[in-house]
Amino acid sequence: MSHIGKGIVFIGDGMGGRPLPELDGKTTIEAQDTPALDALARGGECGLMDPISPGQAAGSDTAHMAILGYDPFKYYRGRGPFEARGVGIDVRPGDVAFRCNFATVDGRKVLDRRAGRIESGTDELAAAISEGVSHIGEVQCIFAPSVAHRAALVLRGEGLSHEITPVDPHESGVDYWDAKPLPDAEDPEAAQTTADLVNEFVRRSHEILENHPVNQARREAGKLPANIVLPRGVGTAVHLQPIEERYGLHSAMIVEVDLVRGLGHYLKMDVIRVPEATGGYDTDEIAMATAVAAALEDHDFVLANIKAPDVGGHDGDYQMKMEAIGKVDRAIGYLLDHVDFAATTILLTADHSTPCAVGDHSGDPVPVVFHGMGVRPDDVQSYGERPCAKGSIERIRGMDVMPLITSYIGAGKKFGA
Amino acid sequence: MSHIGKGIVFIGDGMGGRPLPELDGKTTIEAQDTPALDALARGGECGLMDPISPGQAAGSDTAHMAILGYDPFKYYRGRGPFEARGVGIDVRPGDVAFRCNFATVDGRKVLDRRAGRIESGTDELAAAISEGVSHIGEVQCIFAPSVAHRAALVLRGEGLSHEITPVDPHESGVDYWDAKPLPDAEDPEAAQTTADLVNEFVRRSHEILENHPVNQARREAGKLPANIVLPRGVGTAVHLQPIEERYGLHSAMIVEVDLVRGLGHYLKMDVIRVPEATGGYDTDEIAMATAVAAALEDHDFVLANIKAPDVGGHDGDYQMKMEAIGKVDRAIGYLLDHVDFAATTILLTADHSTPCAVGDHSGDPVPVVFHGMGVRPDDVQSYGERPCAKGSIERIRGMDVMPLITSYIGAGKKFGA
């Protein structure tokens, strides 16, 4: 009677949409042929989900937080801590963290935000920065490189704040910005201190990198030097209870986006890398599904995310979005063949809508289907925004997902006697 | 891609109802022929809405607050501030405000709560009060007349409270009451101070008005003198962020009820008056709809309210309520012909139910339909309580309305990255 099943949350990133005239008023999910998703729906319980709350457009980070049960209104203080954790920095509560780019500047002018899309040498550049600017005053500066031009910075010390503006101007050909306190900062003094620190860090990164041997070699090879670090995406780290501690589920994450991966690390999930999962239209969905099925062997819970539908939505390309949804369908088809759904419950959904006609995340709810162990199948016959709206799940929020999954698989705890 | 559309919230006041045996178990909305509302439903997304929360009967003020996104549980401290703002007093946070009647008393006995429905002369009476009792001790008394026997009073000073009982006994032929602290007042001292101030204000209003020339003339003409001011509807003013600041939408309000109009002023909306909008059964719904369409020319968001259905509900007259719903239908018909719904989203709903069989506001949810830009039409074919309950919106709350509208029209802000 106390057998505990396994749980899967499978996310087609940004998969929700709006009706398109090109598709006779259907959404991309509704228009695409999705035999596996429809099979899930036929044997499952369907509904709609507001990832955060009705009408609230969600980021990937806030949506995944909510779906994993961490209220973003309470715990979200910017993406920086997830980025920094994603590149391996042991972020601690109170740290102020940034994602950064190695960039090319001439004086203050940004020639290239990505330093000629630098591919190698950033480990050495990062080591030089770590050595040259390990502290500013009492505050520790922890800097680590990621892939290509990407990196992360953590400031550790007393009296810091995330309420500052970015340094990276988000375009080339203009001057980079000075970090400044937000006008409505709750703690203006901490914000000013932090802005000063960031500006000093940027100045010293330029000093250290300008004539670094890696950049001398790049110049000689006709490449742009990576001669400055531009921080953005600031956030303050808060304590999030590890997922295993919270739900008693040994958990894995198989996703393609660094930001979400960083959240997984932050929650002390096993973050499993699948080399064939590219995060683009060309991702290998069967490799991902295979990894999910394998992870279930020695985990109680797996969260997976295929990024491609969101790319199609941002690109405003409904054909590519439909093809990407086809990839999600094939991944689910693989799982239907390889997972024992008598002892496993899967939620198939999206983290938010990215309608092609909007080209960005919208506040539209996303379709959900719970399938497998413990569910009460309704009579919805296909997966999609409108079909699922008729299902027995009605309308839930992202924060409801983990309580529902743990309930279906018998891992929930009774509240009361 | 970043085009922002326009939004309309159109409210049939108190339009929600319950099944009536006289209508073969239909509600007044369901029984009335409403071709325009049904067209909205056929092309829109339908559902039910709890204006505040399930089962909670809402006032017009609290319902409109919630629908505009200001949680009444958090911000509502009585109607007085909206009434006072509606008659033009520049209410400030901390003020304690009242709606008042000019009334006729003999000693303490109320002969007529409306001073013979006085139509003119109240400006002079109010001026005499403002001069004669501009302060009581350190507390400023701001008094302003409205239409007919109506007026508003604001007390401005330190240590005041809205936790007191009214002076107006709500019926003639009885003594007026002394204001008293509520037995469970959180700040009994402030409540006692405020009650004493109000009682003193009432006493002095009587002194000032009893032999005022306006009243001498009224007596000579055989009319009842307006010889006292009776406050009620006390409330403490709190800060509400102006709607334009909150949503970035330049907003107008076209309604018939002073109380709601006061809320509009309070939120710094453009409150547009339509002379033909009487607030009664005889209101000119086409004049209102014309004003709404015109307001959309130079506003991003318009809230409109036709009062007549609520009047029918309070009167317990299902035929008049049905006719009033017919007026709402004709107003919507006008908008369907004159507004570009490719770039506009409308919500048609009620602020609460006023079932004829109840004769007052009830806690029943109200039907909603979102139509136009960004919606995913479901297969609901007509507007009404039961048809809408089958729609894809499922069940929302008043507080969800503005996030949804801003999401549909592309004016929402993403939370997270």
XYZ file of N, CA and C in Angstrom, chain B residues 121-214:
282
model
N -29.473 75.215 -3.286
C -29.124 75.897 -2.050
C -28.085 75.187 -1.221
N -27.779 73.923 -1.591
C -26.821 73.196 -0.750
C -25.400 73.757 -0.891
N -25.109 74.413 -2.016
C -23.785 75.055 -2.136
C -23.604 76.108 -1.042
N -24.651 76.921 -0.838
C -24.554 77.957 0.208
C -24.495 77.342 1.602
N -25.296 76.308 1.798
C -25.271 75.641 3.109
C -23.894 75.045 3.377
N -23.325 74.410 2.334
C -22.006 73.797 2.501
C -20.950 74.853 2.780
N -21.071 76.001 2.102
C -20.102 77.078 2.330
C -20.172 77.563 3.776
N -21.385 77.657 4.300
C -21.542 78.088 5.691
C -20.901 77.093 6.654
N -21.053 75.800 6.337
C -20.433 74.777 7.189
C -18.915 74.860 7.090
N -18.435 74.996 5.868
C -16.975 75.057 5.682
C -16.382 76.223 6.457
N -17.115 77.339 6.498
C -16.617 78.499 7.214
C -16.756 78.313 8.726
N -17.914 77.793 9.127
C -18.218 77.714 10.552
C -17.490 76.605 11.283
N -17.118 75.536 10.555
C -16.470 74.418 11.238
C -15.350 73.860 10.355
N -14.394 74.756 10.053
C -13.267 74.345 9.203
C -12.303 73.463 9.990
N -12.290 73.613 11.295
C -11.456 72.783 12.161
C -12.225 72.447 13.430
N -11.913 71.290 13.986
C -12.303 71.016 15.364
C -11.005 70.656 16.068
N -10.571 71.530 16.973
C -9.232 71.352 17.546
C -8.198 71.397 16.434
N -7.336 70.387 16.427
C -6.266 70.334 15.422
C -6.723 69.696 14.122
N -7.928 69.145 14.128
C -8.370 68.354 12.974
C -9.133 69.221 11.982
N -8.700 69.140 10.711
C -9.353 69.902 9.656
C -10.606 69.167 9.185
N -11.693 69.933 8.964
C -12.936 69.357 8.456
C -13.158 69.911 7.049
N -13.162 69.009 6.059
C -13.370 69.431 4.669
C -14.728 68.898 4.234
N -15.601 69.815 3.862
C -16.979 69.444 3.555
C -17.323 69.929 2.151
N -17.954 69.066 1.350
C -18.302 69.470 -0.019
C -19.645 68.880 -0.407
N -20.483 69.683 -1.091
C -21.794 69.197 -1.511
C -21.697 68.405 -2.805
N -22.633 67.465 -2.980
C -22.759 66.723 -4.231
C -24.140 67.034 -4.790
N -24.708 66.169 -5.595
C -26.048 66.444 -6.129
C -27.104 66.232 -5.049
N -28.207 67.027 -5.201
C -29.370 66.921 -4.319
C -28.945 67.000 -2.839
N -29.398 66.041 -2.030
C -29.162 66.073 -0.590
C -27.802 65.506 -0.210
N -27.003 65.127 -1.200
C -25.767 64.388 -0.903
C -24.572 65.309 -0.696
N -23.635 64.857 0.137
C -22.422 65.616 0.412
C -21.360 64.657 0.938
N -20.175 65.186 1.137
C -19.090 64.359 1.687
C -18.307 65.173 2.706
N -17.743 64.461 3.667
C -16.952 65.075 4.734
C -15.631 64.329 4.863
N -14.565 65.098 4.999
C -13.253 64.499 5.244
C -12.672 65.100 6.519
N -12.204 64.244 7.415
C -11.476 64.691 8.609
C -9.996 64.436 8.369
N -9.203 65.471 8.537
C -7.760 65.338 8.266
C -6.977 65.728 9.508
N -6.212 64.778 10.023
C -5.406 65.050 11.217
C -4.770 63.773 11.720
N -4.122 63.870 12.853
C -3.414 62.711 13.419
C -4.356 61.868 14.261
N -4.080 60.577 14.301
C -4.732 59.692 15.258
C -6.216 59.489 15.027
N -6.643 59.434 13.754
C -8.051 59.196 13.438
C -8.265 57.738 13.034
N -9.527 57.325 13.025
C -9.846 55.922 12.728
C -11.201 55.842 12.031
N -11.357 54.835 11.162
C -12.668 54.604 10.531
C -13.495 53.599 11.328
N -12.985 53.157 12.456
C -13.690 52.107 13.185
C -14.757 52.687 14.117
N -15.732 53.372 13.490
C -16.819 53.980 14.273
C -18.154 53.697 13.590
N -19.221 53.857 14.343
C -20.570 53.623 13.820
C -21.081 54.888 13.133
N -22.095 54.742 12.257
C -22.617 55.912 11.531
C -23.521 56.788 12.399
N -23.779 57.993 11.904
C -24.707 58.921 12.550
C -26.095 58.810 11.910
N -26.104 58.637 10.592
C -27.354 58.518 9.843
C -28.037 57.206 10.218
N -29.270 57.248 10.751
C -29.935 56.014 11.184
C -30.573 55.245 10.018
N -30.461 55.750 8.813
C -30.962 55.067 7.613
C -32.477 54.966 7.542
N -33.170 55.668 8.426
C -34.633 55.756 8.268
C -35.107 57.040 8.938
N -36.243 57.510 8.497
C -36.831 58.706 9.106
C -37.751 58.283 10.252
N -38.069 59.250 11.114
C -38.994 58.965 12.219
C -38.313 58.446 13.466
N -37.006 58.306 13.411
C -36.260 57.866 14.598
C -35.195 58.912 14.916
N -34.602 58.824 16.106
C -33.504 59.723 16.458
C -32.262 59.377 15.633
N -31.479 60.412 15.281
C -30.182 60.084 14.677
C -29.261 59.571 15.776
N -28.224 58.834 15.292
C -27.362 58.147 16.244
C -26.157 59.001 16.615
N -25.548 58.678 17.757
C -24.213 59.193 18.051
C -23.190 58.232 17.452
N -22.186 58.803 16.809
C -21.072 57.948 16.386
C -20.402 57.365 17.618
N -20.038 56.075 17.515
C -19.385 55.403 18.645
C -18.257 54.522 18.125
N -17.248 54.278 18.946
C -16.191 53.349 18.511
C -16.783 51.962 18.294
N -16.337 51.248 17.257
C -16.743 49.856 17.100
C -16.218 49.065 18.295
N -17.014 48.106 18.775
C -16.590 47.367 19.969
C -15.251 46.648 19.778
N -14.952 46.253 18.520
C -13.696 45.516 18.311
C -12.647 46.382 17.595
N -12.739 47.686 17.792
C -11.786 48.581 17.123
C -10.354 48.220 17.484
N -9.486 48.225 16.468
C -8.077 47.901 16.718
C -7.399 48.995 17.534
N -7.851 50.236 17.300
C -7.262 51.368 18.023
C -8.412 52.120 18.695
N -8.834 51.639 19.882
C -10.039 52.186 20.531
C -9.907 53.688 20.822
N -8.693 54.139 21.098
C -8.498 55.548 21.434
C -8.754 56.426 20.211
N -8.167 56.026 19.069
C -8.387 56.779 17.834
C -9.855 56.743 17.450
N -10.500 55.602 17.669
C -11.913 55.481 17.324
C -12.753 56.417 18.201
N -12.427 56.496 19.492
C -13.171 57.388 20.394
C -12.972 58.845 19.985
N -11.723 59.203 19.703
C -11.419 60.562 19.259
C -12.236 60.916 18.022
N -12.259 59.993 17.046
C -12.940 60.257 15.779
C -14.447 60.344 15.991
N -14.994 59.447 16.816
C -16.432 59.493 17.099
C -16.802 60.833 17.746
N -15.986 61.302 18.695
C -16.247 62.588 19.354
C -16.235 63.728 18.335
N -15.259 63.668 17.416
C -15.148 64.704 16.385
C -16.380 64.725 15.493
N -16.819 63.558 15.098
C -17.975 63.467 14.204
C -19.213 64.003 14.914
N -19.404 63.604 16.164
C -20.581 64.065 16.902
C -20.558 65.587 17.070
N -19.365 66.116 17.307
C -19.227 67.568 17.423
C -19.518 68.237 16.080
N -19.047 67.639 14.995
C -19.307 68.197 13.664
C -20.815 68.227 13.387
N -21.497 67.154 13.732
C -22.945 67.073 13.490
C -23.668 68.142 14.311
N -23.270 68.267 15.572
C -23.891 69.257 16.451
C -23.733 70.661 15.856
N -22.505 70.959 15.412
C -22.268 72.303 14.888
C -22.933 72.509 13.538
N -23.057 71.446 12.727
C -23.773 71.604 11.457
C -25.217 72.022 11.721
N -25.806 71.454 12.750
C -27.176 71.789 13.109
C -27.278 73.258 13.543
N -26.335 73.666 14.385
C -26.267 75.059 14.845
C -26.190 76.032 13.676
N -25.292 75.693 12.731
C -25.038 76.591 11.590
C -26.216 76.620 10.632
N -26.859 75.464 10.426
C -27.875 75.362 9.373
C -29.271 75.768 9.833
N -29.546 75.584 11.141
C -30.921 75.721 11.632
C -31.588 77.009 11.144
N -30.879 78.128 11.312
C -31.491 79.407 10.940
C -30.818 80.064 9.747
N -30.191 79.258 8.912
C -29.545 79.774 7.714
C -30.615 80.329 6.767
N -30.321 81.438 6.083
C -31.308 82.050 5.176
C -31.912 81.059 4.181
N -31.098 80.125 3.678
C -31.636 79.139 2.728
C -32.771 78.358 3.379
